[in-house]
Coordinates of C-alpha atoms in Angstrom, one line a residue:
Chain N
M1 CA 1.4 -2.1 -9.8
S2 CA 2.6 -2.5 -6.2
A3 CA 6.0 -1.0 -6.8
T4 CA 4.6 2.3 -7.9
T5 CA 1.9 2.1 -5.2
A6 CA 4.5 1.7 -2.5
A7 CA 6.5 4.7 -3.8
F8 CA 3.3 6.6 -3.9
D9 CA 2.3 5.8 -0.3
T10 CA 5.6 6.9 1.1
A11 CA 5.8 10.1 -0.8
R12 CA 6.1 13.0 1.6
P13 CA 4.6 16.4 1.3
R14 CA 8.0 18.0 1.7
W15 CA 8.8 16.9 -1.9
R16 CA 8.1 20.2 -3.6
A17 CA 7.5 21.0 -7.3
T18 CA 10.6 22.4 -8.9
R19 CA 11.2 23.7 -12.4
G20 CA 12.4 20.1 -13.2
S21 CA 8.9 18.7 -12.5
H22 CA 7.3 21.1 -15.1
I23 CA 9.8 20.0 -17.7
L24 CA 9.2 16.3 -16.9
L25 CA 5.4 16.9 -17.0
A26 CA 5.7 18.4 -20.5
I27 CA 8.0 15.6 -21.7
S28 CA 5.7 12.9 -20.4
T29 CA 2.6 14.5 -21.7
L30 CA 4.2 14.6 -25.1
A31 CA 5.2 11.0 -24.8
V32 CA 1.7 10.1 -23.9
A33 CA 0.4 12.0 -27.0
L34 CA 2.9 10.0 -29.1
I35 CA 1.7 6.7 -27.6
V36 CA -1.9 7.6 -28.3
A37 CA -1.0 8.5 -31.9
L38 CA 0.7 5.1 -32.2
L39 CA -2.5 3.4 -30.9
L40 CA -4.8 5.3 -33.4
F41 CA -2.5 5.3 -36.5
P42 CA 0.2 2.5 -36.3
G43 CA 0.3 2.5 -40.1
V44 CA 1.8 6.0 -40.1
F45 CA 4.7 5.0 -38.0
A46 CA 5.4 1.4 -39.0
P47 CA 7.3 0.9 -42.3
Y48 CA 6.0 -2.7 -42.8
A49 CA 2.8 -4.6 -42.0
P50 CA 3.1 -6.5 -38.7
D51 CA 2.6 -9.9 -40.3
T52 CA 4.4 -9.8 -43.6
N53 CA 6.8 -12.7 -43.8
D54 CA 10.1 -12.3 -45.6
V55 CA 11.9 -15.6 -45.9
Q56 CA 14.8 -13.9 -47.6
H57 CA 15.6 -11.7 -44.6
T58 CA 15.0 -13.8 -41.4
F59 CA 17.1 -12.8 -38.3
S60 CA 18.5 -9.6 -39.8
P61 CA 20.1 -7.5 -37.2
P62 CA 18.9 -3.9 -36.6
S63 CA 19.8 -1.8 -39.7
S64 CA 18.6 1.1 -41.7
T65 CA 16.0 -0.9 -43.6
H66 CA 14.8 -2.8 -40.4
Y67 CA 15.4 -0.4 -37.5
L68 CA 15.1 -3.1 -34.9
G69 CA 15.9 -6.1 -37.0
T70 CA 13.7 -8.9 -38.2
D71 CA 12.5 -12.1 -36.5
Q72 CA 12.5 -15.8 -37.4
L73 CA 9.9 -15.3 -40.1
G74 CA 11.5 -12.1 -41.5
R75 CA 8.9 -9.9 -40.0
D76 CA 10.0 -6.3 -39.0
V77 CA 10.3 -6.1 -35.2
F78 CA 9.8 -2.3 -35.2
S79 CA 6.5 -2.5 -37.1
R80 CA 5.3 -5.4 -34.9
L81 CA 6.0 -3.3 -31.8
V82 CA 4.1 -0.3 -33.2
Y83 CA 1.1 -2.5 -34.0
G84 CA 1.5 -4.4 -30.8
A85 CA 1.0 -1.2 -28.7
R86 CA -2.7 -1.7 -29.6
Y87 CA -2.8 -4.9 -27.6
S88 CA -0.3 -4.3 -24.7
V89 CA -1.1 -0.7 -23.9
T90 CA -4.9 -1.1 -24.2
T91 CA -4.8 -4.1 -22.0
G92 CA -3.1 -2.1 -19.3
L93 CA -5.5 0.9 -19.8
V94 CA -8.6 -1.3 -19.5
A95 CA -7.1 -3.0 -16.4
T96 CA -6.5 0.3 -14.8
A97 CA -9.9 1.6 -15.7
I98 CA -11.5 -1.5 -14.1
A99 CA -9.5 -1.0 -10.9
V100 CA -10.3 2.8 -10.8
V101 CA -14.1 2.3 -11.2
A102 CA -14.4 -0.7 -8.8
G103 CA -11.9 0.8 -6.3
S104 CA -13.7 4.2 -6.3
L105 CA -17.1 2.5 -5.8
A106 CA -15.8 0.5 -2.9
G107 CA -13.9 3.4 -1.3
L108 CA -16.9 5.8 -1.6
T109 CA -19.3 3.2 -0.1
A110 CA -16.9 2.6 2.7
A111 CA -16.6 6.3 3.4
A112 CA -20.1 7.3 3.0
G113 CA -21.9 4.1 4.0
S114 CA -22.6 2.7 7.5
R115 CA -19.9 1.7 10.0
L116 CA -20.5 -1.9 9.3
A117 CA -20.1 -1.4 5.5
D118 CA -16.9 0.4 6.1
A119 CA -15.5 -2.3 8.4
L120 CA -16.5 -5.0 6.0
I121 CA -15.0 -3.2 3.0
M122 CA -11.8 -2.4 4.7
R123 CA -11.2 -6.0 6.1
L124 CA -11.9 -7.3 2.6
T125 CA -9.2 -5.1 1.2
D126 CA -6.8 -6.3 3.9
V127 CA -7.4 -9.8 2.8
W128 CA -7.1 -8.8 -0.9
M129 CA -3.8 -7.1 -0.3
A130 CA -2.4 -10.3 1.4
F131 CA -2.4 -11.9 -2.0
P132 CA 0.6 -10.9 -4.2
E133 CA -0.9 -9.3 -7.3
V134 CA 0.5 -11.6 -10.0
L135 CA -0.8 -14.7 -8.1
L136 CA -4.2 -13.1 -7.6
A137 CA -4.3 -12.3 -11.3
L138 CA -3.4 -15.9 -12.0
L139 CA -6.2 -17.2 -9.9
V140 CA -8.7 -14.9 -11.7
I141 CA -7.5 -16.2 -15.1
A142 CA -7.8 -19.8 -13.8
L143 CA -11.5 -18.9 -13.1
I144 CA -12.4 -16.9 -16.3
G145 CA -10.0 -18.4 -18.8
T146 CA -7.1 -17.0 -21.0
G147 CA -7.1 -14.1 -23.4
S148 CA -6.5 -10.4 -23.7
T149 CA -9.7 -9.3 -22.0
Q150 CA -9.4 -11.9 -19.3
I151 CA -5.8 -10.6 -18.5
A152 CA -7.2 -7.1 -18.3
V153 CA -9.9 -8.2 -15.9
A154 CA -7.4 -10.2 -13.8
I155 CA -4.9 -7.4 -13.5
G156 CA -7.7 -4.8 -12.7
V157 CA -9.3 -7.1 -10.0
A158 CA -5.8 -7.5 -8.3
A159 CA -5.4 -3.7 -8.2
V160 CA -8.8 -2.8 -6.9
P161 CA -7.9 -2.5 -3.1
Y162 CA -5.1 0.0 -3.7
Y163 CA -7.6 2.4 -5.2
G164 CA -10.3 1.5 -2.7
R165 CA -8.0 2.5 0.2
L166 CA -6.9 5.7 -1.4
V167 CA -10.4 6.8 -2.3
R168 CA -11.8 6.0 1.2
G169 CA -9.0 8.0 2.8
Q170 CA -9.5 11.0 0.6
A171 CA -13.2 10.8 0.8
L172 CA -13.2 10.7 4.6
A173 CA -11.0 13.7 4.7
V174 CA -13.3 15.6 2.3
T175 CA -16.4 14.6 4.2
K176 CA -15.1 16.3 7.3
A177 CA -14.8 19.6 5.4
E178 CA -17.3 22.3 6.4
Y179 CA -19.1 22.6 3.0
V180 CA -19.9 18.9 3.1
E181 CA -21.1 19.2 6.8
A182 CA -23.3 22.1 5.6
A183 CA -24.7 20.0 2.8
K184 CA -25.4 17.2 5.3
I185 CA -27.2 19.6 7.6
L186 CA -29.3 20.9 4.8
G187 CA -30.5 17.4 4.2
V188 CA -28.8 16.7 1.0
P189 CA -28.9 12.9 0.5
A190 CA -25.6 11.0 0.8
W191 CA -25.4 9.9 -2.9
R192 CA -25.9 13.5 -4.0
Y193 CA -23.2 15.2 -1.9
V194 CA -20.8 12.3 -2.7
L195 CA -21.3 12.9 -6.4
R196 CA -21.3 16.7 -6.1
H197 CA -18.5 17.4 -3.6
V198 CA -16.6 14.2 -2.6
L199 CA -15.9 12.7 -6.0
P200 CA -14.4 15.8 -7.7
N201 CA -12.0 16.3 -4.7
V202 CA -10.9 12.7 -4.6
G203 CA -10.2 12.8 -8.3
G204 CA -6.7 14.3 -8.2
P205 CA -4.9 11.6 -6.2
V206 CA -6.8 8.9 -8.1
V207 CA -5.4 10.3 -11.4
V208 CA -2.0 10.3 -10.0
L209 CA -2.2 6.6 -8.8
A210 CA -3.8 5.6 -12.0
S211 CA -1.1 7.1 -14.0
L212 CA 1.5 5.4 -11.9
G213 CA -0.5 2.1 -12.1
T214 CA -1.1 2.0 -15.8
G215 CA 2.6 1.4 -16.4
S216 CA 2.9 -1.5 -14.1
A217 CA -0.5 -2.8 -15.4
I218 CA 1.1 -2.9 -18.9
A219 CA 4.1 -4.7 -17.6
A220 CA 2.0 -7.2 -15.7
A221 CA -0.1 -7.9 -18.8
A222 CA 3.0 -8.5 -20.9
G223 CA 4.2 -10.9 -18.1
L224 CA 1.1 -12.9 -18.2
S225 CA 1.2 -13.0 -22.0
L226 CA 4.7 -14.2 -21.7
L227 CA 3.4 -17.1 -19.6
G228 CA 1.1 -17.9 -22.6
L229 CA -2.1 -16.8 -20.9
G230 CA -3.0 -14.0 -23.3
P231 CA -3.3 -13.7 -27.0
L232 CA -1.7 -16.3 -29.1
P233 CA 1.1 -16.0 -31.7
P234 CA 1.2 -14.5 -34.3
T235 CA -0.4 -11.5 -32.4
P236 CA 2.3 -8.8 -32.1
E237 CA 1.5 -8.4 -28.4
W238 CA 4.7 -7.4 -26.6
G239 CA 4.7 -10.3 -24.1
V240 CA 4.0 -12.8 -26.9
M241 CA 7.0 -11.3 -28.9
L242 CA 9.2 -11.7 -25.8
A243 CA 8.2 -15.3 -25.4
E244 CA 8.8 -16.0 -29.2
G245 CA 12.1 -14.1 -29.2
Q246 CA 13.5 -15.9 -26.1
T247 CA 13.8 -19.1 -28.2
Y248 CA 16.2 -17.3 -30.4
L249 CA 18.1 -15.4 -27.8
A250 CA 21.4 -17.2 -28.5
N251 CA 21.8 -15.8 -32.0
A252 CA 19.2 -13.0 -32.4
W253 CA 19.0 -11.0 -29.2
W254 CA 16.9 -8.1 -30.8
I255 CA 13.8 -10.2 -31.1
A256 CA 13.3 -10.4 -27.4
V257 CA 15.2 -7.4 -26.1
F258 CA 13.2 -4.7 -27.9
P259 CA 9.7 -5.6 -26.9
G260 CA 11.0 -5.5 -23.3
L261 CA 12.6 -2.1 -24.0
A262 CA 9.1 -0.9 -25.3
I263 CA 7.5 -2.0 -22.0
V264 CA 10.3 -0.1 -20.0
V265 CA 9.7 3.1 -22.0
V266 CA 6.0 2.9 -21.4
V267 CA 6.4 2.3 -17.7
L268 CA 8.9 5.2 -17.4
V269 CA 6.4 7.4 -19.3
S270 CA 3.5 6.5 -17.0
T271 CA 5.7 6.8 -13.8
T272 CA 7.1 10.2 -14.8
L273 CA 3.6 11.5 -15.7
G274 CA 2.2 10.3 -12.4
R275 CA 5.1 11.8 -10.4
S276 CA 5.1 15.1 -12.0
L277 CA 1.4 15.3 -11.6
Q278 CA 1.8 14.4 -7.9
A279 CA 4.5 17.0 -7.5
R280 CA 2.2 19.7 -8.9
S281 CA -0.7 18.7 -6.7
L282 CA 1.6 18.9 -3.6
R283 CA 2.8 22.4 -4.5
Chain L
M1 CA 0.8 0.1 21.5
Y2 CA 3.7 -1.9 22.8
A3 CA 2.5 -1.6 26.4
S4 CA 2.3 -5.4 26.6
L5 CA 4.3 -7.3 24.2
P6 CA 2.6 -10.8 24.6
R7 CA -0.8 -9.3 24.3
F8 CA 0.2 -7.3 21.2
L9 CA 1.6 -10.5 19.6
L10 CA -1.5 -12.4 20.5
R11 CA -3.6 -9.7 18.8
R12 CA -1.4 -9.8 15.7
L13 CA -1.7 -13.6 15.6
L14 CA -5.5 -13.4 15.8
T15 CA -5.5 -10.7 13.0
G16 CA -3.2 -13.0 11.0
I17 CA -5.6 -16.0 11.4
L18 CA -8.5 -13.7 10.4
V19 CA -6.7 -12.6 7.3
L20 CA -6.0 -16.2 6.4
W21 CA -9.6 -17.3 7.0
G22 CA -10.7 -14.4 4.8
A23 CA -8.2 -15.5 2.0
V24 CA -9.6 -19.0 2.2
T25 CA -13.2 -17.8 2.1
V26 CA -12.7 -15.4 -0.7
T27 CA -11.0 -18.0 -2.9
F28 CA -13.5 -20.7 -2.0
F29 CA -16.5 -18.5 -3.1
A30 CA -14.7 -17.0 -6.0
V31 CA -14.0 -20.6 -7.4
S32 CA -17.6 -21.7 -6.8
A33 CA -19.1 -18.6 -8.3
A34 CA -17.0 -19.0 -11.4
G35 CA -18.9 -21.9 -12.7
D36 CA -19.4 -25.7 -12.4
Q37 CA -16.2 -27.2 -11.3
V38 CA -17.1 -30.6 -13.0
D39 CA -16.7 -28.9 -16.2
A40 CA -13.2 -27.8 -15.3
I41 CA -12.4 -31.3 -14.2
L42 CA -13.8 -33.2 -17.3
G43 CA -13.0 -30.6 -20.0
P44 CA -15.4 -30.0 -23.0
Q45 CA -15.3 -33.5 -24.6
A46 CA -16.1 -35.6 -21.7
A47 CA -18.7 -33.4 -20.2
N48 CA -21.6 -35.0 -22.0
L49 CA -21.0 -38.6 -21.3
P50 CA -24.0 -40.1 -19.4
G51 CA -23.4 -40.7 -15.7
L52 CA -19.9 -39.3 -15.7
R53 CA -20.7 -35.9 -14.4
E54 CA -22.5 -37.4 -11.3
R55 CA -19.6 -39.8 -10.7
V56 CA -17.0 -37.1 -10.8
A57 CA -19.0 -34.7 -8.7
A58 CA -19.4 -37.4 -6.1
E59 CA -15.7 -38.3 -6.3
Y60 CA -14.6 -34.7 -5.5
G61 CA -17.5 -34.0 -3.1
L62 CA -19.0 -31.4 -5.4
D63 CA -22.4 -32.9 -5.2
R64 CA -22.9 -31.7 -1.6
P65 CA -24.6 -28.3 -0.7
L66 CA -22.2 -25.4 -0.9
P67 CA -22.1 -24.5 2.9
V68 CA -21.1 -28.3 3.6
Q69 CA -18.4 -28.0 1.0
Y70 CA -17.2 -24.7 2.6
L71 CA -17.0 -26.2 6.1
D72 CA -15.4 -29.3 4.8
R73 CA -12.8 -27.1 3.0
L74 CA -12.0 -25.2 6.2
A75 CA -11.7 -28.4 8.2
S76 CA -9.4 -30.1 5.7
L77 CA -7.2 -26.9 5.4
A78 CA -6.8 -26.9 9.1
T79 CA -5.1 -30.2 8.9
G80 CA -2.9 -29.1 6.0
D81 CA -5.0 -30.9 3.3
F82 CA -5.3 -28.6 0.2
G83 CA -7.6 -31.1 -1.8
R84 CA -6.8 -32.9 -4.9
S85 CA -5.7 -31.6 -8.3
Y86 CA -8.4 -31.8 -11.0
Q87 CA -5.8 -32.5 -13.7
R88 CA -3.4 -35.0 -12.2
S89 CA -5.8 -36.5 -9.6
Q90 CA -3.2 -36.4 -6.8
P91 CA -3.1 -34.4 -3.6
V92 CA -2.2 -30.8 -4.2
T93 CA 0.3 -30.9 -1.3
R94 CA 2.3 -33.6 -3.0
L95 CA 2.1 -31.7 -6.3
L96 CA 3.5 -28.6 -4.8
G97 CA 5.7 -30.0 -2.1
S98 CA 8.6 -30.7 -4.4
Q99 CA 8.3 -27.4 -6.3
I100 CA 8.0 -24.9 -3.5
L101 CA 11.6 -25.1 -2.3
P102 CA 13.3 -23.9 -5.5
T103 CA 10.9 -20.9 -5.5
L104 CA 11.3 -20.0 -2.0
Q105 CA 15.1 -20.3 -2.4
L106 CA 14.9 -17.9 -5.3
A107 CA 12.6 -15.5 -3.5
L108 CA 14.7 -15.4 -0.3
S109 CA 18.1 -15.0 -2.0
A110 CA 16.6 -12.2 -4.2
A111 CA 15.3 -10.4 -1.0
L112 CA 18.6 -10.6 0.6
V113 CA 20.5 -9.5 -2.4
G114 CA 18.0 -6.7 -3.1
L115 CA 18.3 -5.4 0.5
L116 CA 22.0 -5.6 0.3
L117 CA 22.1 -3.6 -3.0
A118 CA 19.7 -1.0 -1.6
L119 CA 21.8 -0.6 1.6
I120 CA 25.0 -0.1 -0.4
A121 CA 23.3 2.4 -2.6
T122 CA 21.9 4.3 0.3
V123 CA 25.2 4.4 2.3
I124 CA 27.2 5.4 -0.7
T125 CA 24.9 8.2 -1.8
A126 CA 23.5 9.6 1.4
G127 CA 24.5 13.2 2.0
R128 CA 26.4 13.4 -1.3
G129 CA 26.1 16.3 -3.7
R130 CA 23.3 16.9 -6.1
I131 CA 24.8 15.2 -9.2
V132 CA 25.4 11.9 -7.3
R133 CA 21.9 12.0 -5.9
T134 CA 20.2 12.8 -9.2
G135 CA 22.3 10.1 -10.9
T136 CA 21.2 7.5 -8.3
S137 CA 17.5 8.5 -8.4
V138 CA 17.5 8.2 -12.2
F139 CA 19.1 4.7 -11.8
E140 CA 16.4 3.8 -9.1
V141 CA 13.5 4.9 -11.3
L142 CA 15.0 2.8 -14.2
A143 CA 15.5 -0.2 -11.9
V144 CA 11.9 0.0 -10.8
A145 CA 10.6 0.3 -14.2
V146 CA 12.3 -2.8 -15.5
P147 CA 10.2 -5.8 -15.3
P148 CA 12.2 -8.7 -13.7
F149 CA 11.2 -11.1 -16.6
W150 CA 12.8 -8.8 -19.1
L151 CA 15.9 -8.1 -16.9
G152 CA 16.2 -11.9 -16.8
I153 CA 16.3 -12.0 -20.6
L154 CA 18.8 -9.2 -20.8
L155 CA 21.1 -11.0 -18.3
L156 CA 20.7 -14.3 -20.1
S157 CA 21.6 -12.7 -23.4
L158 CA 24.6 -10.9 -22.0
F159 CA 26.1 -13.4 -19.5
S160 CA 24.9 -16.7 -20.7
F161 CA 24.9 -16.5 -24.4
N162 CA 27.6 -13.9 -25.0
L163 CA 30.0 -14.1 -22.2
R164 CA 29.1 -17.6 -21.2
W165 CA 29.7 -17.0 -17.5
F166 CA 26.6 -18.6 -16.3
P167 CA 24.4 -21.5 -17.5
A168 CA 21.4 -20.5 -19.6
F169 CA 18.9 -23.2 -18.4
G170 CA 18.0 -25.1 -15.3
S171 CA 19.3 -24.8 -11.8
H172 CA 22.8 -25.9 -11.4
G173 CA 23.5 -25.1 -7.8
I174 CA 24.6 -21.6 -7.0
S175 CA 25.8 -20.6 -10.6
G176 CA 22.3 -21.3 -11.8
L177 CA 20.8 -19.1 -9.1
V178 CA 22.9 -16.0 -9.7
L179 CA 21.1 -14.5 -12.8
P180 CA 17.5 -15.2 -11.7
T181 CA 18.4 -13.7 -8.3
L182 CA 19.7 -10.6 -9.9
A183 CA 16.8 -10.3 -12.3
L184 CA 14.4 -10.2 -9.2
A185 CA 16.8 -8.3 -6.9
I186 CA 17.7 -5.2 -9.0
P187 CA 14.1 -3.9 -9.4
L188 CA 13.5 -4.6 -5.7
A189 CA 16.7 -2.7 -4.8
G190 CA 15.4 0.2 -6.7
V191 CA 12.1 0.3 -4.7
L192 CA 13.9 -0.2 -1.4
A193 CA 16.6 2.3 -2.0
Q194 CA 14.0 5.0 -2.9
V195 CA 12.1 4.5 0.3
M196 CA 15.2 4.2 2.5
R197 CA 16.9 7.3 1.1
Q198 CA 13.7 9.3 1.5
E199 CA 13.5 8.3 5.2
L200 CA 17.3 8.8 5.7
E201 CA 17.1 12.4 4.3
L202 CA 14.1 13.1 6.5
V203 CA 15.9 11.8 9.6
E204 CA 19.0 13.8 8.8
G205 CA 17.3 16.9 9.6
R206 CA 16.6 15.9 13.2
P207 CA 18.3 17.6 16.2
F208 CA 19.9 14.4 17.4
V209 CA 21.9 14.1 14.2
L210 CA 23.3 17.6 14.8
S211 CA 24.1 16.9 18.4
A212 CA 25.8 13.7 17.4
R213 CA 27.9 15.4 14.8
A214 CA 28.7 18.0 17.5
R215 CA 30.0 15.3 19.7
G216 CA 32.4 14.5 17.0
Q217 CA 30.7 11.5 15.5
S218 CA 32.0 10.8 12.1
R219 CA 29.6 10.8 9.0
L220 CA 30.0 7.0 8.6
G221 CA 29.7 6.3 12.3
L222 CA 26.5 8.4 12.5
L223 CA 25.1 6.4 9.5
L224 CA 25.9 3.0 10.9
R225 CA 25.1 3.7 14.5
H226 CA 22.0 6.0 14.2
T227 CA 20.4 7.0 11.0
L228 CA 20.6 3.8 9.1
R229 CA 18.3 2.2 11.7
H230 CA 15.6 4.7 10.7
A231 CA 16.0 4.0 7.1
L232 CA 15.5 0.3 7.8
L233 CA 12.2 0.8 9.4
P234 CA 10.1 1.4 6.2
A235 CA 12.0 -1.5 4.6
T236 CA 10.9 -3.7 7.5
T237 CA 7.3 -2.5 7.2
M238 CA 7.4 -3.4 3.5
S239 CA 9.0 -6.9 4.0
A240 CA 5.7 -8.8 3.7
W241 CA 4.8 -7.0 0.5
V242 CA 8.4 -7.6 -0.8
L243 CA 8.2 -11.4 -0.2
G244 CA 4.8 -11.6 -1.9
T245 CA 5.9 -9.7 -4.9
L246 CA 9.1 -11.8 -5.1
V247 CA 7.1 -15.1 -5.1
G248 CA 4.9 -13.5 -7.8
G249 CA 7.9 -12.3 -9.9
A250 CA 9.6 -15.7 -9.4
V251 CA 6.9 -17.5 -11.3
L252 CA 7.7 -15.3 -14.4
V253 CA 11.5 -15.4 -13.8
E254 CA 11.4 -19.2 -13.5
K255 CA 9.7 -19.3 -16.9
V256 CA 12.5 -17.2 -18.5
F257 CA 15.3 -19.3 -17.0
S258 CA 13.4 -22.6 -17.4
R259 CA 13.9 -23.2 -13.6
P260 CA 11.9 -25.8 -11.8
G261 CA 9.5 -24.4 -9.2
L262 CA 6.0 -23.3 -8.5
G263 CA 5.9 -21.3 -11.8
T264 CA 5.7 -24.3 -14.1
V265 CA 3.1 -26.1 -12.0
L266 CA 1.1 -23.0 -11.6
V267 CA 0.9 -21.9 -15.1
N268 CA 0.0 -25.4 -16.2
A269 CA -2.8 -25.4 -13.6
V270 CA -4.0 -22.0 -14.7
Q271 CA -4.2 -23.1 -18.4
H272 CA -6.2 -26.2 -17.4
R273 CA -8.4 -24.4 -14.8
D274 CA -7.0 -26.6 -12.1
T275 CA -8.4 -24.5 -9.4
P276 CA -7.4 -26.5 -6.3
V277 CA -3.7 -26.1 -7.2
V278 CA -4.1 -22.3 -8.0
S279 CA -6.1 -21.6 -4.8
A280 CA -3.5 -23.6 -2.8
V281 CA -0.6 -21.4 -4.1
V282 CA -2.6 -18.2 -3.5
I283 CA -3.5 -19.2 0.0
L284 CA 0.2 -20.2 0.7
A285 CA 1.2 -16.8 -0.5
A286 CA -1.3 -15.2 1.9
L287 CA 0.3 -17.4 4.6
I288 CA 3.8 -16.1 3.8
F289 CA 2.4 -12.5 3.9
V290 CA 0.9 -13.0 7.4
V291 CA 4.1 -14.7 8.8
A292 CA 6.4 -12.1 7.3
N293 CA 4.2 -9.3 8.8
A294 CA 4.4 -11.0 12.1
L295 CA 8.2 -11.3 11.9
A296 CA 8.4 -7.7 10.9
D297 CA 6.4 -6.7 14.1
M298 CA 9.0 -8.7 16.2
L299 CA 11.9 -7.0 14.3
Y300 CA 10.7 -3.5 15.1
P301 CA 11.9 -3.4 18.7
V302 CA 15.3 -4.9 17.7
I303 CA 15.8 -2.0 15.2
D304 CA 14.1 0.8 17.1
A305 CA 15.3 1.3 20.6
R306 CA 12.3 3.6 21.5
L307 CA 10.0 0.6 21.1
R308 CA 12.3 -1.5 23.3
E309 CA 12.1 0.9 26.2
T310 CA 8.3 1.0 26.3
S311 CA 8.0 -2.8 26.1
R312 CA 10.3 -3.2 29.0
A313 CA 8.3 -0.9 31.2

């Protein structure tokens, strides 16, 4: 999460949209559509079931019958990756959704609330950001237990302050705009002009950050599963597959290498989408 | 801002202490809100034995009112006492003490190598043609997208199992440190190089660069003497975040390389809900963050002459 956040923070307005960014936006949108299709209809893409053992063909290297090879039980790695997207990608999406909702609430409260509320929330985000995200996520898991849902909550909680900061900053800028001043003078209650005017204007940057953040949330979720804190084998979750495959790295590299490659592809798609959206909004 | 350096440093020290206090407070109340700690200590089987709960609660001081526990926690942390592990029933400091060095060693060497790689990439590609720059930015985006734990698996597969250049397991001196360091350093270098090149390209449009070139300063001389300092500033600002991320990433990389360190202890503690151990690691990480930020503040005047001038006045 942080890697992309840092890149986001330092992006400068002089970075203009070019023709390249339109092409990248089109490609990444297509890729997102493809990932959504994988999530909804894995059976269409996967040639085998994710949990069919085939003791005749264990450890087969990648070939035309098994595109990405088979694992120690003869299960098709490609099919497992396709079905596993349901676990890995969904966990990252849920984590980001949690961070967006909680961060927006905190940021809007800080921007529209009293000076004291603002100071309290901002100091709390300072403290929050002093914890490295992986460690904070580990603390949350120690408190609420292991599992897919718990991992999503943990990663979401760790990312909240980045969204809170962004939303507060954007909201403060919007609140100074004349139409909001006008609404205030007309006696429109705070919750109402926040919902009507501030929130829609804050949305753009949040979508960009969420798009950048989803990729790293997916990578973080796979990392926590790799540590054995997520779903258990034989779930085809990508981090679990990595952990299982690592045992056989000496003679069957493909079992561990391809789940990681899947993570990299998803992170690249999410980063490219976020950046081309960002380039568009800065135009 | 730098009108008086001692006062500025004092203020930063106070902010640092406040952040640490906040970190301790947040973890304390998060832990106590998450449920009865006696359950975490005893586990599901032993929880119903008569009298045991009371004895354990008394042993760990969990039978006292929450505010008293909190104040006691603050007081003992001030003396460096992080409490006792639920699972191993020994002081957390002793449990972590032997494990923290390998992790710090890994994180620091990754920070150095990452910065070095980023510097090399920046120096080589700055001011070059479009193809070189597009090529490096593609490489940087790739480097950032690769999770260190998977990069570790790739390096293991290639250099340990196929080429047999480096050991696959454990920490055998320097040779055991090379691959885990690279696994952490390459993604970091991607982030740093992006930020540094952006800053460098921004600075290269400034008038002083043109006047230095007009004086006959060579491209390399200009880079080393003037512009690279500017590029280092955002990297310095990020240093606390970098160290924190490296310690977090080290936990995963240690697992991949079966290295000793905080990773093994921490994951074991998370699985057994051993909250004193996990809170201690989180608080230590916050301490590293605060210290690194303070060091960065002291480094700014060394890198940036403008800040030096004002602090002397």
